[in-house]
Amino acid sequence: MGRKSIIKSTLATVFVLLACYAFFNTFIYPNPLRLEELSLRFDPRGNSLNFPANSGPVKVYMYDLPRKFTYGVIESYAMARGGLKAPVNDVTKLRYPGNQHSAEWYLFADLTRADQSGSPVTRVLDPEEADLFYVPFFSSLSLVVNPIRPASVAGDGLVYSDEEMQEGLIDWLEGQVYWPRNNGWDHVFICQDPNALYKIVDRVKNGVLLVSDLGRLGRDQASLVKDVILPYSHRINTFNGGVGIESRKSLLFFMGNRYRKEGGKIRDLLFQVLENEKDVIIKHGAQSRESRRMASQGMHTSKFCLHPAGDTPSACRLFDAVVSLCVPVIVSDYIELPFEDVIDYRKIAVFIDSNSAVKPGYLVKLLRKISSQRILEFQWELKKVKQYFEYEYPNGTVNEIWRQVSMKLPLIKLMINRDKRLVKRDLTESDCSCLCSNQSGMYTAL
Amino acid sequence: MGRKSIIKSTLATVFVLLACYAFFNTFIYPNPLRLEELSLRFDPRGNSLNFPANSGPVKVYMYDLPRKFTYGVIESYAMARGGLKAPVNDVTKLRYPGNQHSAEWYLFADLTRADQSGSPVTRVLDPEEADLFYVPFFSSLSLVVNPIRPASVAGDGLVYSDEEMQEGLIDWLEGQVYWPRNNGWDHVFICQDPNALYKIVDRVKNGVLLVSDLGRLGRDQASLVKDVILPYSHRINTFNGGVGIESRKSLLFFMGNRYRKEGGKIRDLLFQVLENEKDVIIKHGAQSRESRRMASQGMHTSKFCLHPAGDTPSACRLFDAVVSLCVPVIVSDYIELPFEDVIDYRKIAVFIDSNSAVKPGYLVKLLRKISSQRILEFQWELKKVKQYFEYEYPNGTVNEIWRQVSMKLPLIKLMINRDKRLVKRDLTESDCSCLCSNQSGMYTAL
């Protein structure tokens, strides 16, 4: 059939449809709609008309921040500890200290590497093309540049000030075209340590914040809707053995600081009810190479690993447990968890509310009732999701963080457009769109 | 190079990396991270490991509701108006009355059609495979089955009760396996009329609600985060002419009800300041075929079309204006707009706050100052976005609604998983995640 005859028959069909339409239109109600007409009108090839929203991976522009906000923080950290005598010329000589807040390093390194293939986002070098702007300030490392016990002062005698760095970042941003353009909605900040960026968080709160939890942030500063919960980097070695309980003789393991602030006060109570229980290893210990070695050994040989709240609801111990295939027992009522849209944590962890957990005998009795078969099921699931918590895996944590950031884009664009057309109005309450859970919760999610 | 030698060289690389790692580990801080190491460790082919979230279009299961909730509503509507004497055997004989709330018909018809290609969602016939469950109750038509002035009673003498239908829907849902499973989060309801589902909205509020605006819904019932704002179907004919102002002699056009409730009280005030202005056509008129014809003619020959709030902030007139290439002048301070992530409404409409708009002379003076060039720019943009407001276009409103629904899935999955593991806790305020605008607004967004 030639092109002309297709056009003719199409026109004929259209004419017949229009005639039908006019006919039906004379009945008592106007513009009636019928299924078979619609089926004809719908053209599946319509797909070729592309809406702007369907145009591929989200484009991220990473700001080329002054060196002091990135490599400079590493230098200051090393110099404050005597590991470096003076600033270096070649940044490849600098090593980011491995710590639980090193997501900022991994994201920076990811956007810096030459080959971007395999990433859920596309890095663009022209800010005009960008959907989102990543601000790679090493805010968590900046917070701890000055050691708690200063070993030596930096070579030039200047004391590092994290607060000045934060203010400096804002000053720098205010000189950028793209920062005020959309009221900050399209900017992404990393502040993984609960105190990172504390001085300026109110000024950057419209942005997507990459955080460990919402413990120290106000409800107008951060939320599950706007922000992304990151896992801490695990600090102990990944367990390379398989699923099984033969080599896991201890029922429950915990090693960490017994005394914490705020929600972490539960730790001392848990020590009291657990420290004399059979098959339970619970030890007070601060961060050190030796304690990490002991924790590795303990987590690799226990069935369950306790995860109580710390100063904030989250702690790196949860991720240590996951990579140890040691089933986490979470006693932290206000915890928010990374990537919860793709991870059903009930499959990999036991949740117990704080009030029940501190009742003498309750926790251990509950854990002892869990069958070996059920523990193996937990371990299989842990093995499945482990990749989400490995920052160094090719398709591990870093890719998942970018994917989570990407998914915020439609709401970000909506807020950008909406903000700009809002007119003056008399609001009786603040202008918020919320997602609320109506669940009052259970005593244990097992 | 054979497979074995690749494995060998990979192992060698891994060994070298591990050796380097061990070497660096002996320095003063543990687990240091260096850029070039990371670059080596990252394997772009990692992409082949697919995360579950990357698994293609969202899968929608449409409930096969009892006939009374879909075709039965059309029958009752026709019978109540004497257009049908008795229920029909062949549903293809039924015509859905064309009205501004017919999105429910278009979505139902879309999921019913045989060829699903080109859709942003995939319909699945097995609920086990579904990400989301669509409940195709014709809730807006159900609301108006009984005419305001009853012409005749349905054949069997029974009076149709929308409230009973709503309760019946809940009863039916409660008999389904998938309704309680995820606390309703994964269910999609259409309630485009501001009063549709009013009796049961509290019981379905966890679901994605497809609504015209948020005017009658509480903040715990609906939000921009959870729900989707739909456009009304336009009621007047699309303007098929091109961009231009030669044939548009009137400055401003409005035809509609002068007296409305709530926010719509502004209409009478606008009539007072506009009805004696030169080049302004402002007419009181109720819905009728003749008034639609006159409105078509007026909107096709005016530069600007007034869109004041009605009983709720939205009205179909906005979409009539768009398809007429008549620049909407929006005087509705609390309006929410469809698809605002992909449409920047400042490019297609003029926004004026209510207090300013009712000042004598203000509005007309502002519009007269807008240059012809600027009006043409508005028209070009209107032409570009028109497809979003054409329910019958192959890649028009229906596809965009499904795309918007799809984008809710990550947050829906997060809420489902999170709800199930939440333990008892002492909340001082309700458990909400919000997105708040800090903008106080301007007098006009032009």
Tab-separated table of N, CA and C in Angstrom, chain B residues 3 5 20 52 61 108 122 128 157 169 191 205 209 236 245 251 261 263 273 304 339 376 418 437 439:
chain	number	residue	atom	x	y	z
B	3	ARG	N	40.264	-16.107	28.061
B	3	ARG	CA	39.557	-15.839	29.309
B	3	ARG	C	40.468	-16.087	30.517
B	5	SER	N	43.709	-15.892	30.771
B	5	SER	CA	44.727	-14.864	31.006
B	5	SER	C	44.092	-13.582	31.546
B	20	CYS	N	49.235	-2.873	47.922
B	20	CYS	CA	49.320	-1.409	48.112
B	20	CYS	C	48.524	-1.007	49.351
B	52	PRO	N	17.326	-3.916	41.943
B	52	PRO	CA	15.905	-4.138	41.647
B	52	PRO	C	15.181	-2.883	41.193
B	61	TYR	N	-1.519	-2.853	38.123
B	61	TYR	CA	-2.627	-3.801	38.039
B	61	TYR	C	-3.920	-3.014	38.204
B	108	PHE	N	-9.113	4.620	32.617
B	108	PHE	CA	-9.719	3.290	32.537
B	108	PHE	C	-9.586	2.744	31.107
B	122	THR	N	3.395	-0.326	32.598
B	122	THR	CA	3.032	-1.605	32.011
B	122	THR	C	1.855	-2.159	32.795
B	128	GLU	N	0.180	-10.294	41.545
B	128	GLU	CA	1.442	-10.618	42.220
B	128	GLU	C	2.619	-9.853	41.620
B	157	GLY	N	-36.958	2.333	39.630
B	157	GLY	CA	-37.495	3.111	40.744
B	157	GLY	C	-36.507	3.335	41.875
B	169	LEU	N	-17.445	0.438	47.798
B	169	LEU	CA	-16.078	0.291	47.286
B	169	LEU	C	-15.139	-0.152	48.411
B	191	CYS	N	-10.098	10.771	42.091
B	191	CYS	CA	-11.195	11.541	42.694
B	191	CYS	C	-11.017	12.969	42.204
B	205	LYS	N	-6.627	7.566	52.130
B	205	LYS	CA	-5.668	8.662	51.977
B	205	LYS	C	-4.205	8.225	51.881
B	209	LEU	N	-3.633	9.800	45.323
B	209	LEU	CA	-4.920	10.346	44.899
B	209	LEU	C	-4.705	11.191	43.645
B	236	ILE	N	-13.943	23.342	25.627
B	236	ILE	CA	-14.179	24.045	24.359
B	236	ILE	C	-13.190	23.513	23.326
B	245	ILE	N	-1.630	37.675	16.880
B	245	ILE	CA	-2.610	38.466	17.641
B	245	ILE	C	-3.544	39.275	16.744
B	251	LEU	N	-8.834	42.279	24.606
B	251	LEU	CA	-7.684	42.173	25.498
B	251	LEU	C	-7.863	40.985	26.437
B	261	LYS	N	-18.656	29.977	45.686
B	261	LYS	CA	-18.412	29.929	47.132
B	261	LYS	C	-16.925	30.134	47.438
B	263	GLY	N	-13.162	30.726	47.947
B	263	GLY	CA	-12.218	31.552	47.187
B	263	GLY	C	-12.840	32.157	45.940
B	273	VAL	N	-14.739	45.339	38.835
B	273	VAL	CA	-13.655	46.201	38.333
B	273	VAL	C	-13.432	46.054	36.832
B	304	PHE	N	-5.854	37.568	26.239
B	304	PHE	CA	-5.741	36.987	27.582
B	304	PHE	C	-7.088	36.415	28.021
B	339	PHE	N	1.434	18.789	36.588
B	339	PHE	CA	2.706	18.514	35.914
B	339	PHE	C	3.708	19.664	36.076
B	376	LEU	N	3.261	36.954	21.953
B	376	LEU	CA	3.609	35.896	20.989
B	376	LEU	C	4.494	34.835	21.649
B	418	ARG	N	9.109	1.066	55.511
B	418	ARG	CA	9.345	1.749	56.779
B	418	ARG	C	8.213	1.492	57.778
B	437	SER	N	7.955	25.131	51.232
B	437	SER	CA	8.412	26.273	50.468
B	437	SER	C	8.579	27.444	51.419
B	439	GLN	N	9.046	30.493	50.288
B	439	GLN	CA	8.757	31.696	49.532
B	439	GLN	C	7.509	32.377	50.073
